[in-house]
Phi, psi and omega in degrees: 000317179295322178296321180295320178295320179295319179295313179296318178298318179294318177297319178298318179296318178297316180296318178296317179297316178297318179296318180294317181289332177296327178291326179286326178262099177245114182307331179294336179261005184229032178235169179292347178276001180274078180261129180301166183306138176195177179242141183280349179216171181297155180296147178257356177225166181295135180260157174304146182288153171281139181305144181206175175055230183295342178291343182266045178220171181101186187297336179282351181236052182285340182247142180300326181295333178293314178297314181298321179300319179291321179297318178292318180300321181298335181279346182228037184304320180295325179286318178303324179301334184261007184247145176279163175238118185276014168274357176068030178292346175294327180282311186271336185239356179076018179294147182256352178185179177298331178303320181304326183297329184263002175282341180223202184277348185305318181301328180282340184263355189231117181294330178298312180300313181297316180297317179295321179296314178296317179300315179299316178301308183299315181291325176298316180293338176275000177092009179287148178278160176305322179294320178294320179294317179301315180299320179291321176297319179298330178279353178088014184295336178297337184295344180277356180292128177262103183296326181299337182280358184278001185300000000 
């Protein structure tokens, strides 16, 4: 009888563990179609501004590359609006695109946001379209951006 209780208890534990892990593994969140929030076209209304000027000081801007990333982002705000952010701030912070990261301090605190922002600026200046930039970001090409070189 005690052995049967142990077996049933163990089976129950296994089932609970499987059910919990099934919630963590959602194929919709683990496929190439899992692109973070972004917009497919340019904004049709005025967007919140990207931080600038005196806002780019204080403890969140201890490194020159943080300030530079915001300055570059401000020059391509319409394109940032059309790009996803792979730090997944859309899930935890409700961001709607890469532009959202630079509306507040989050962009200065996250290397993914800064790298994507700098990458977006550079690719825009090379004549790439927002869709082409998005495809490259999805491939992870932004990860090669060296923030330290922005001085």
